[in-house]
């Protein structure tokens, strides 16, 4: 069937337009306010890509790998609070999105993932590039649609965005067979959303919040764990007011960093596996633990039966009732949107009896700060992160890959604002850092975006430098190069008695030359003086820059709590 017609390309509906499913898709995305789509074409999405021709309102960025597309959409979503969108073809194109879908799902990131599929006439026959992507991704999507009738497409698009960006947010898949993308329909705007069984609005139970307020009033050693839910619900201001009213110290999880100002007198740093001494010690000695938008992840609690042993009560504020009591027994359950819960709580909040407790945690902050042994002959990675923090004054958007550099960012970069740290928390996806920065920069064209990567993760996504060069996306790409899989090496060193196995990355490319091959300026530093000078040059350069910092392979991340041990069993490294 030939394409019926090209419709008026704008975000307004035209109820009498006879258009194809592909044009319905583009129009629906524009009606949802989509600013940019990241994707990679293939045979079963050719009609969709053909509909983009001559459409000046539809912005699409061609990545160099489908995984780059979904990570870019993820970075866009996390940094803006809007829904990220990506497109891939059927079969291998769709399956290349799986890691990115899982990354977004476990971190509650709103995405609409559009895949092509083989025509409905050959579905189920193992046709060329056929894969049942709906079934493959069922455990890692919030909802999935297989579009069999083009007339359902306007409604499906509207529902997909609604589901992705309400309640506990997450990825939604729309799978469109090739023949459906070319079917014609008289376009009609979708009506009101009516999703039977989907209740995205959970009104907080005020009696539970009242119980929390009473527990706070009686508490002498309270602590708040603020997680990514604070950021996703745009509740940072409400949390700040709550803390100022209750006088409770705050520790922020990896995904919660930026949700509470790092300069605040009651901020203790990050808890858990590589958390600060002060945060972990406070959790182990608290009489009241309040989790706000944090799911008691195992990297935060470590050994569960030894977590917060002196806590008389544990309270949990979360939009997802399935998280309440899942990992840690909960005494006070406040289910609902965090912003709404804290708004009500702030009308009744009273100070805790925490003056002596605050004095104690302040003493610990002074006595056990994050430290490392600096060097005049080697460039330490912690120094690099401190330098980046000082030169940006904590105002940049920082994306990271996964590994030691990710933890050094969490420890040494002092985030001021929410949605400023973009990192793969729950899944720990290598290759995420750089593509997510492209998405973050696309969504925040006037912000400084810095992508911090290890030499391992950078090689999983280096091809996306082409996008920065072609589109002049001015991401500052940092490679912390220790020529080793650092986090794996650290665990093999400590847990496996230095029995190193397959961690040597000494055969990696010259990253400066690689950047130059893509048309991007490349810089390198191996001393403090070089680092300060070339980093300033990078900041003053218009457009993308890659900066490689050569650091020693022996450097480890401390403090560290080993799996199977409790938070108070911290390894402090050279400052044991």
Coordinates of C-alpha atoms in Angstrom, one line a residue:
X1 CA 0.0 0.0 0.0
X2 CA 1.4 3.4 -0.9
X3 CA 1.4 6.2 1.6
X4 CA -1.9 8.1 1.4
X5 CA -0.8 11.6 1.9
X6 CA 1.4 14.0 3.8
X7 CA -0.6 15.9 6.4
X8 CA -0.1 19.4 7.7
X9 CA 2.9 19.0 10.0
X10 CA 2.1 20.7 13.2
X11 CA 1.0 19.7 16.7
X12 CA -2.6 20.6 16.2
X13 CA -5.2 18.0 15.3
X14 CA -7.0 18.0 12.0
X15 CA -10.0 15.7 12.4
X16 CA -10.6 15.3 8.6
X17 CA -7.1 14.4 7.6
X18 CA -6.6 11.0 5.9
X19 CA -3.2 10.0 7.1
X20 CA -1.0 7.0 7.6
X21 CA -0.2 5.4 10.9
X22 CA 3.3 6.8 10.7
X23 CA 2.0 10.3 10.3
X24 CA -0.4 9.6 13.2
X25 CA 2.6 8.7 15.3
X26 CA 4.5 11.8 14.6
X27 CA 1.5 14.0 15.1
X28 CA 0.7 12.3 18.4
X29 CA 4.3 12.8 19.6
X30 CA 4.1 16.5 18.7
X31 CA 0.8 16.8 20.5
X32 CA 2.4 15.4 23.6
X33 CA 5.0 18.1 23.5
X34 CA 7.9 15.9 22.4
X35 CA 10.9 18.1 21.6
X36 CA 13.3 15.5 20.3
X37 CA 13.4 11.8 19.5
X38 CA 16.5 9.7 19.5
X39 CA 16.6 6.7 17.1
X40 CA 18.0 4.4 14.5
X41 CA 16.1 3.4 11.4
X42 CA 15.6 0.0 9.8
X43 CA 13.3 -1.9 7.5
X44 CA 10.2 -2.2 9.6
X45 CA 10.2 1.5 10.6
X46 CA 10.8 2.9 7.1
X47 CA 7.3 4.3 6.8
X48 CA 7.8 6.1 10.1
X49 CA 11.1 7.6 9.0
X50 CA 9.6 8.5 5.6
X51 CA 6.9 10.5 7.4
X52 CA 9.7 12.6 9.0
X53 CA 10.8 13.9 5.6
X54 CA 9.8 17.5 5.1
X55 CA 8.4 17.8 8.7
X56 CA 10.2 20.8 10.1
X57 CA 8.5 20.5 13.5
X58 CA 9.8 17.0 14.2
X59 CA 13.3 16.8 15.6
X60 CA 15.2 13.5 15.4
X61 CA 18.8 12.7 16.3
X62 CA 20.4 9.7 14.6
X63 CA 22.5 7.9 17.1
X64 CA 25.1 5.4 16.2
X65 CA 23.7 2.5 18.2
X66 CA 20.2 1.8 19.5
X67 CA 21.5 1.6 23.0
X68 CA 22.9 5.1 22.6
X69 CA 19.4 6.2 21.5
X70 CA 17.6 4.9 24.6
X71 CA 20.3 6.1 27.0
X72 CA 20.1 9.6 25.4
X73 CA 16.3 9.5 25.9
X74 CA 16.8 8.5 29.5
X75 CA 19.3 11.3 30.1
X76 CA 16.8 13.8 28.6
X77 CA 14.0 12.5 30.8
X78 CA 16.0 12.5 34.0
X79 CA 17.4 16.0 33.5
X80 CA 14.1 17.7 32.3
X81 CA 11.4 15.7 34.1
X82 CA 9.7 15.2 30.7
X83 CA 9.1 11.9 28.9
X84 CA 12.0 10.7 26.8
X85 CA 11.3 9.1 23.5
X86 CA 13.3 6.7 21.3
X87 CA 12.6 4.7 18.1
X88 CA 14.2 1.5 16.8
X89 CA 13.3 -1.1 14.2
X90 CA 12.3 -4.7 14.8
X91 CA 14.4 -7.6 15.8
X92 CA 18.0 -6.6 16.7
X93 CA 17.0 -2.9 16.8
X94 CA 14.4 -3.6 19.4
X95 CA 16.5 -6.0 21.4
X96 CA 19.4 -3.5 21.5
X97 CA 17.0 -1.3 23.6
X98 CA 16.5 -3.9 26.3
X99 CA 19.4 -2.9 28.5
X100 CA 18.3 0.7 28.3
X101 CA 14.6 -0.2 29.1
X102 CA 15.8 -2.1 32.2
X103 CA 18.0 0.8 33.2
X104 CA 15.0 3.2 33.1
X105 CA 12.6 0.7 34.7
X106 CA 14.6 0.1 37.9
X107 CA 15.3 3.8 38.3
X108 CA 11.7 4.9 37.6
X109 CA 12.4 7.0 34.5
X110 CA 9.6 7.9 32.2
X111 CA 10.2 6.8 28.6
X112 CA 8.1 6.0 25.6
X113 CA 9.9 3.4 23.6
X114 CA 8.7 2.9 20.0
X115 CA 9.7 -0.2 18.1
X116 CA 8.8 -1.5 14.6
X117 CA 7.7 -5.0 14.0
X118 CA 7.2 -7.2 11.0
X119 CA 3.8 -7.0 9.2
X120 CA 0.9 -8.5 11.1
X121 CA 0.5 -11.0 8.2
X122 CA 3.8 -12.7 9.0
X123 CA 3.9 -12.3 12.8
X124 CA 4.6 -15.5 14.5
X125 CA 6.4 -17.1 11.5
X126 CA 9.9 -16.2 12.5
X127 CA 10.0 -13.7 9.7
X128 CA 13.2 -11.7 9.0
X129 CA 14.1 -9.5 11.9
X130 CA 11.1 -10.6 14.0
X131 CA 11.3 -10.6 17.8
X132 CA 8.5 -10.6 20.3
X133 CA 9.7 -7.5 22.0
X134 CA 6.5 -7.1 24.0
X135 CA 7.1 -10.5 25.7
X136 CA 10.9 -9.9 26.0
X137 CA 10.4 -6.6 27.8
X138 CA 7.3 -7.4 29.8
X139 CA 9.2 -7.6 33.2
X140 CA 11.0 -4.3 32.6
X141 CA 8.2 -2.1 31.3
X142 CA 5.4 -0.4 33.1
X143 CA 3.1 -1.2 30.2
X144 CA 3.3 -2.4 26.6
X145 CA 1.2 -2.0 23.5
X146 CA 1.1 -4.0 20.3
X147 CA -0.8 -1.9 17.8
X148 CA -2.8 -4.1 15.5
X149 CA -5.3 -1.4 14.3
X150 CA -4.1 2.0 13.2
X151 CA -7.4 3.5 14.6
X152 CA -6.1 2.7 18.1
X153 CA -2.9 4.5 17.7
X154 CA -3.9 8.1 18.8
X155 CA -5.4 6.7 22.0
X156 CA -2.4 4.5 22.6
X157 CA 0.1 7.3 22.2
X158 CA -1.9 9.4 24.7
X159 CA -2.2 6.6 27.2
X160 CA 1.5 5.7 26.9
X161 CA 2.7 9.1 27.9
X162 CA 0.2 9.3 30.7
X163 CA 1.2 5.9 32.1
X164 CA 5.0 6.6 31.7
X165 CA 4.8 10.0 33.6
X166 CA 2.3 9.3 36.4
X167 CA 2.5 7.4 39.6
X168 CA 5.7 5.5 39.9
X169 CA 7.2 6.5 36.6
X170 CA 8.7 4.2 34.1
X171 CA 9.1 3.0 30.5
X172 CA 6.2 2.2 28.2
X173 CA 6.6 0.3 24.9
X174 CA 4.6 0.9 21.7
X175 CA 5.3 -1.9 19.2
X176 CA 4.0 -1.0 15.7
X177 CA 3.9 -3.6 12.9
X178 CA 5.1 -2.3 9.5
X179 CA 1.7 -2.6 7.8
X180 CA 0.0 -0.8 10.6
X181 CA 2.4 2.1 10.2
X182 CA 1.2 2.4 6.6
X183 CA -2.5 1.9 7.2
X184 CA -4.7 5.0 6.5
X185 CA -7.2 6.5 8.9
X186 CA -9.2 9.7 9.3
X187 CA -7.3 11.3 12.1
X188 CA -9.3 12.0 15.2
X189 CA -7.8 13.4 18.4
X190 CA -8.1 11.0 21.3
X191 CA -10.7 11.6 23.9
X192 CA -10.4 11.7 27.7
X193 CA -8.1 9.0 29.2
X194 CA -10.0 6.2 30.8
X195 CA -7.7 3.4 32.0
X196 CA -9.6 0.8 33.9
X197 CA -7.7 -0.4 36.9
X198 CA -4.9 2.2 36.6
X199 CA -5.0 4.6 39.6
X200 CA -2.0 6.8 39.4
X201 CA -3.2 9.2 42.1
X202 CA -2.7 7.8 45.6
X203 CA -4.0 10.2 48.2
X204 CA -1.8 10.2 51.4
X205 CA -3.5 8.8 54.5
X206 CA -3.2 11.7 56.9
X207 CA -3.4 9.5 60.0
X208 CA -0.2 7.8 59.0
X209 CA 1.5 11.2 58.4
X210 CA 0.3 12.3 61.8
X211 CA 1.9 9.1 63.3
X212 CA 5.1 10.2 61.7
X213 CA 4.9 13.7 63.1
X214 CA 4.4 12.2 66.6
X215 CA 7.3 9.8 66.1
X216 CA 9.5 12.8 65.1
X217 CA 8.4 14.8 68.2
X218 CA 9.5 11.9 70.5
X219 CA 12.7 11.1 68.6
X220 CA 16.2 12.0 69.9
X221 CA 18.3 10.5 67.1
X222 CA 16.3 10.7 63.8
X223 CA 17.7 10.5 60.3
X224 CA 16.2 10.9 56.8
X225 CA 17.2 8.8 53.8
X226 CA 16.2 10.9 50.8
X227 CA 16.1 9.0 47.5
X228 CA 15.4 9.5 43.8
X229 CA 11.7 9.9 44.5
X230 CA 12.3 13.3 46.0
X231 CA 13.8 14.4 42.7
X232 CA 11.2 12.7 40.5
X233 CA 8.3 14.2 42.5
X234 CA 9.9 17.7 42.4
X235 CA 9.7 17.8 46.2
X236 CA 13.1 19.2 46.9
X237 CA 11.7 22.5 48.3
X238 CA 9.2 20.6 50.5
X239 CA 12.0 18.4 51.8
X240 CA 14.1 21.4 52.7
X241 CA 11.3 22.9 54.6
X242 CA 10.5 19.6 56.4
X243 CA 14.2 19.3 57.5
X244 CA 14.3 22.9 58.7
X245 CA 11.2 22.4 60.7
X246 CA 12.1 19.0 62.2
X247 CA 15.8 19.5 62.6
X248 CA 16.6 16.0 61.2
X249 CA 19.9 15.1 59.6
X250 CA 19.7 14.0 55.9
X251 CA 21.6 11.4 53.9
X252 CA 20.9 11.3 50.2
X253 CA 21.2 8.1 48.1
X254 CA 23.0 8.0 44.8
X255 CA 19.8 8.9 42.9
X256 CA 18.8 11.3 45.6
X257 CA 22.0 13.5 45.3
X258 CA 20.9 17.0 44.5
X259 CA 17.5 16.5 46.0
X260 CA 18.8 18.1 49.1
X261 CA 21.4 20.9 49.1
X262 CA 24.9 19.5 49.8
X263 CA 25.8 22.8 51.6
X264 CA 23.1 22.4 54.2
X265 CA 24.3 22.1 57.8
X266 CA 22.3 18.8 58.2
X267 CA 23.5 17.0 55.1
X268 CA 25.6 13.9 55.9
X269 CA 26.5 12.8 52.4
X270 CA 25.6 9.5 50.7
X271 CA 24.9 6.3 52.7
X272 CA 25.7 2.7 52.0
X273 CA 28.3 0.7 50.1
X274 CA 30.6 3.7 49.5
X275 CA 28.8 6.1 51.8
X276 CA 30.4 8.5 54.2
X277 CA 31.4 7.5 57.7
X278 CA 29.0 10.1 59.1
X279 CA 26.0 8.9 57.2
X280 CA 26.5 5.2 57.8
X281 CA 27.3 5.7 61.5
X282 CA 24.2 7.8 61.9
X283 CA 22.0 5.1 60.3
X284 CA 23.4 2.5 62.7
X285 CA 22.7 4.6 65.7
X286 CA 19.4 6.3 64.8
X287 CA 16.2 5.7 66.9
X288 CA 14.0 6.8 63.9
X289 CA 14.7 6.2 60.2
X290 CA 12.6 8.0 57.7
X291 CA 13.0 6.9 54.1
X292 CA 11.6 9.5 51.6
X293 CA 11.5 8.2 48.1
X294 CA 14.2 5.6 48.7
X295 CA 13.4 1.9 48.4
X296 CA 15.9 0.6 51.0
X297 CA 18.2 -0.7 48.2
X298 CA 20.7 -3.4 49.2
X299 CA 23.6 -0.9 48.4
X300 CA 22.1 1.4 51.1
X301 CA 21.2 -1.1 53.8
X302 CA 23.9 -3.6 53.2
X303 CA 23.3 -6.6 55.6
X304 CA 19.6 -6.2 56.1
X305 CA 19.3 -7.9 59.5
X306 CA 22.0 -5.6 60.9
X307 CA 20.5 -2.4 59.4
X308 CA 19.6 0.4 61.9
X309 CA 19.6 -1.9 64.9
X310 CA 18.6 0.8 67.4
X311 CA 15.7 2.2 65.4
X312 CA 12.5 2.0 67.4
X313 CA 10.5 2.9 64.3
X314 CA 11.1 2.9 60.6
X315 CA 8.9 5.2 58.4
X316 CA 8.7 4.9 54.6
X317 CA 7.2 7.6 52.3
X318 CA 6.8 6.3 48.8
X319 CA 4.4 6.6 45.9
X320 CA 4.6 2.8 45.2
X321 CA 2.8 0.7 47.9
X322 CA 4.7 -2.4 46.7
X323 CA 7.9 -0.9 48.1
X324 CA 6.5 -0.6 51.6
X325 CA 8.0 -3.4 53.7
X326 CA 9.5 -5.1 50.7
X327 CA 13.1 -4.9 52.0
X328 CA 12.9 -3.5 55.5
X329 CA 10.0 -3.9 58.0
X330 CA 8.1 -0.6 58.1
X331 CA 6.3 0.7 61.1
X332 CA 4.8 3.9 59.6
X333 CA 3.7 3.7 55.9
X334 CA 3.0 7.0 54.1
X335 CA 1.9 6.0 50.6
X336 CA 1.5 8.8 48.2
X337 CA 3.2 11.4 46.1
X338 CA 6.1 12.7 48.1
X339 CA 5.4 16.3 47.3
X340 CA 1.8 15.9 48.6
X341 CA 2.9 14.0 51.7
X342 CA 5.5 16.5 52.7
X343 CA 3.2 19.5 52.0
X344 CA 0.8 18.1 54.5
X345 CA 3.6 17.1 56.9
X346 CA 4.9 20.6 56.9
X347 CA 1.6 22.0 58.2
X348 CA 2.1 20.0 61.4
X349 CA 5.9 19.4 61.6
X350 CA 7.6 20.0 64.9
X351 CA 11.3 19.9 65.9
X352 CA 12.7 16.6 67.1
X353 CA 14.7 16.3 70.3
X354 CA 17.8 16.2 68.2
X355 CA 20.2 18.9 69.5
X356 CA 22.6 16.4 71.1
X357 CA 22.3 14.2 68.1
X358 CA 23.1 17.0 65.7
X359 CA 26.2 17.9 67.7
X360 CA 27.3 14.2 67.5
X361 CA 26.9 14.0 63.7
X362 CA 28.7 17.3 63.3
X363 CA 31.6 16.0 65.3
X364 CA 31.8 12.9 63.1
X365 CA 31.7 15.1 59.9
X366 CA 34.7 17.0 61.2
X367 CA 36.5 13.9 62.5
X368 CA 35.9 11.6 59.5
X369 CA 35.7 13.6 56.3
X370 CA 36.1 12.0 52.9
X371 CA 39.9 11.9 52.4
X372 CA 42.5 10.6 50.0
X373 CA 46.3 10.8 49.9
X374 CA 47.2 13.5 47.4
X375 CA 50.3 13.4 45.4
X376 CA 52.7 15.8 43.7
X377 CA 53.8 13.2 41.2
X378 CA 50.5 11.5 40.2
X379 CA 47.1 12.8 39.3
X380 CA 44.6 11.5 41.7
X381 CA 41.0 11.0 40.4
X382 CA 39.6 12.5 43.6
X383 CA 41.5 15.7 42.8
X384 CA 40.0 15.8 39.3
X385 CA 36.5 15.6 40.7
X386 CA 37.3 18.3 43.3
X387 CA 38.6 20.5 40.6
X388 CA 35.5 20.0 38.4
X389 CA 33.3 20.8 41.4
X390 CA 35.3 24.0 42.2
X391 CA 35.4 25.3 38.7
X392 CA 31.6 24.7 38.1
X393 CA 30.6 25.6 41.7
X394 CA 28.3 22.6 41.8
X395 CA 26.0 24.0 39.1
X396 CA 26.7 21.7 36.2
X397 CA 24.7 18.7 35.1
X398 CA 26.9 15.7 35.7
X399 CA 26.3 12.4 34.0
X400 CA 28.4 9.3 34.9
X401 CA 29.0 5.9 33.7
X402 CA 29.4 3.1 36.2
X403 CA 32.4 2.2 38.3
X404 CA 34.9 3.9 40.6
X405 CA 34.5 7.3 38.9
X406 CA 30.8 7.1 39.6
X407 CA 31.4 6.8 43.3
X408 CA 34.1 9.5 43.3
X409 CA 31.5 11.8 41.6
X410 CA 29.0 11.0 44.3
X411 CA 31.5 11.6 47.0
X412 CA 33.4 14.7 45.8
X413 CA 31.0 16.7 43.6
X414 CA 28.7 18.8 45.7
X415 CA 25.4 19.0 44.0
X416 CA 23.2 22.0 44.6
X417 CA 20.2 21.3 42.5
X418 CA 17.9 18.4 41.7
X419 CA 18.2 16.7 38.3
X420 CA 21.9 17.5 38.2
X421 CA 23.2 14.0 38.6
X422 CA 22.3 11.6 35.8
X423 CA 23.6 8.1 36.6
X424 CA 22.5 4.5 36.3
X425 CA 21.7 3.5 39.9
X426 CA 19.7 0.3 40.2
X427 CA 21.0 -1.6 37.1
X428 CA 24.6 -0.2 37.0
X429 CA 24.7 0.0 33.3
X430 CA 28.2 0.6 31.7
X431 CA 27.9 2.6 28.5
X432 CA 25.1 4.8 30.0
X433 CA 27.1 7.9 30.9
X434 CA 28.1 9.5 27.6
X435 CA 24.8 8.9 25.7
X436 CA 22.8 10.2 28.6
X437 CA 24.8 13.4 28.6
X438 CA 23.8 13.9 24.9
X439 CA 20.1 13.6 26.0
X440 CA 20.7 15.9 29.0
X441 CA 22.4 18.6 26.9
X442 CA 19.6 18.3 24.3
X443 CA 17.0 18.9 27.0
X444 CA 19.1 21.7 28.7
X445 CA 20.8 23.6 25.9
X446 CA 21.9 26.4 28.1
X447 CA 23.4 24.3 30.9
X448 CA 26.9 23.1 31.2
X449 CA 26.8 19.2 30.9
X450 CA 29.8 17.2 31.9
X451 CA 30.0 13.4 31.2
X452 CA 32.3 11.6 33.6
X453 CA 33.4 8.2 32.3
X454 CA 35.8 5.4 33.0
X455 CA 38.0 4.1 30.2
X456 CA 36.0 0.9 30.3
X457 CA 32.5 2.4 30.0
X458 CA 33.6 5.0 27.5
X459 CA 34.5 2.2 25.0
X460 CA 30.9 0.9 25.2
X461 CA 29.5 4.1 23.7
X462 CA 32.4 6.0 22.1
X463 CA 30.7 5.9 18.7
X464 CA 28.2 8.5 19.9
X465 CA 30.9 11.2 19.7
X466 CA 29.8 11.4 16.1
X467 CA 26.5 12.9 17.3
X468 CA 28.3 15.6 19.3
X469 CA 30.5 16.5 16.4
X470 CA 27.8 16.6 13.8
X471 CA 25.2 18.4 15.9
X472 CA 27.7 20.5 17.8
X473 CA 26.3 19.3 21.1
X474 CA 28.7 20.9 23.6
X475 CA 29.1 18.1 26.1
X476 CA 32.4 18.1 28.0
X477 CA 33.5 14.5 28.0
X478 CA 35.7 13.4 30.9
X479 CA 37.6 10.1 30.8
X480 CA 39.1 9.0 34.1
X481 CA 41.7 6.6 32.6
X482 CA 43.4 4.1 35.0
X483 CA 43.7 1.4 32.3
X484 CA 41.8 -1.1 34.4
X485 CA 38.3 -2.1 35.3
X486 CA 38.7 -0.3 38.5
X487 CA 35.7 -1.3 40.5
X488 CA 36.2 -5.0 39.6
X489 CA 39.9 -4.7 40.4
X490 CA 39.1 -3.2 43.8
X491 CA 36.8 -6.0 44.7
X492 CA 39.2 -8.6 43.5
X493 CA 41.9 -6.9 45.6
X494 CA 39.9 -6.8 48.8
X495 CA 37.6 -9.8 48.6
X496 CA 39.6 -12.2 46.4
X497 CA 43.1 -11.5 47.9
X498 CA 44.5 -9.7 44.8
X499 CA 43.7 -12.6 42.5
X500 CA 43.1 -10.3 39.5
X501 CA 41.2 -11.8 36.6
X502 CA 40.6 -10.1 33.2
X503 CA 40.6 -6.5 34.3
X504 CA 43.5 -5.1 32.2
X505 CA 42.4 -2.4 29.8
X506 CA 45.9 -1.4 28.8
X507 CA 45.1 -2.1 25.1
X508 CA 42.5 0.7 25.1
X509 CA 42.7 3.3 22.3
X510 CA 44.3 6.8 22.5
X511 CA 41.1 8.6 23.5
X512 CA 42.5 12.0 22.4
X513 CA 43.1 10.6 18.9
X514 CA 39.8 8.9 18.9
X515 CA 38.0 12.1 19.7
X516 CA 39.9 13.9 17.0
X517 CA 39.0 11.2 14.5
X518 CA 35.3 12.1 15.2
X519 CA 36.1 15.8 14.8
X520 CA 36.1 16.7 18.5
X521 CA 38.9 18.5 20.3
X522 CA 40.9 16.1 22.6
X523 CA 43.0 17.0 25.6
X524 CA 45.1 15.0 28.1
X525 CA 46.5 15.5 31.5
X526 CA 48.6 13.4 33.8
X527 CA 49.7 16.0 36.4
X528 CA 47.8 18.5 38.6
X529 CA 49.2 21.5 36.6
X530 CA 48.2 20.0 33.3
X531 CA 44.8 19.0 34.7
X532 CA 44.0 22.6 35.9
X533 CA 45.2 24.1 32.6
X534 CA 43.5 21.8 30.1
X535 CA 40.3 21.7 32.1
X536 CA 40.0 25.4 31.9
X537 CA 40.7 25.2 28.2
X538 CA 37.9 22.7 27.9
X539 CA 35.5 25.0 29.7
X540 CA 36.4 27.9 27.5
X541 CA 36.0 25.9 24.3
X542 CA 32.7 26.2 22.4
X543 CA 31.4 22.9 21.4
X544 CA 32.2 19.3 22.6
X545 CA 35.6 18.5 24.1
X546 CA 37.1 15.2 25.4
X547 CA 39.4 15.5 28.3
X548 CA 41.4 12.4 29.4
X549 CA 42.9 12.3 32.9
X550 CA 45.6 9.7 33.4
X551 CA 45.3 8.4 37.0
X552 CA 46.9 5.5 38.9
X553 CA 45.3 2.1 38.7
X554 CA 46.0 1.5 42.4
X555 CA 43.6 4.1 43.7
X556 CA 40.5 2.7 45.4
X557 CA 37.2 4.1 46.6
X558 CA 36.8 4.4 50.3
X559 CA 34.9 4.1 52.6
X560 CA 33.7 0.7 51.6
X561 CA 31.3 -1.7 53.2
X562 CA 31.6 -5.3 51.9
X563 CA 28.5 -7.3 51.0
X564 CA 27.3 -9.4 53.9
X565 CA 28.5 -6.9 56.5
X566 CA 26.8 -4.0 58.3
X567 CA 27.1 -0.3 57.7
X568 CA 29.3 0.2 60.8
X569 CA 31.9 -2.3 59.4
X570 CA 33.4 0.2 57.1
X571 CA 36.8 -0.2 55.4
X572 CA 38.4 3.3 55.5
X573 CA 41.5 2.5 53.3
X574 CA 44.6 4.3 54.1
X575 CA 42.8 6.2 56.9
X576 CA 41.7 3.0 58.7

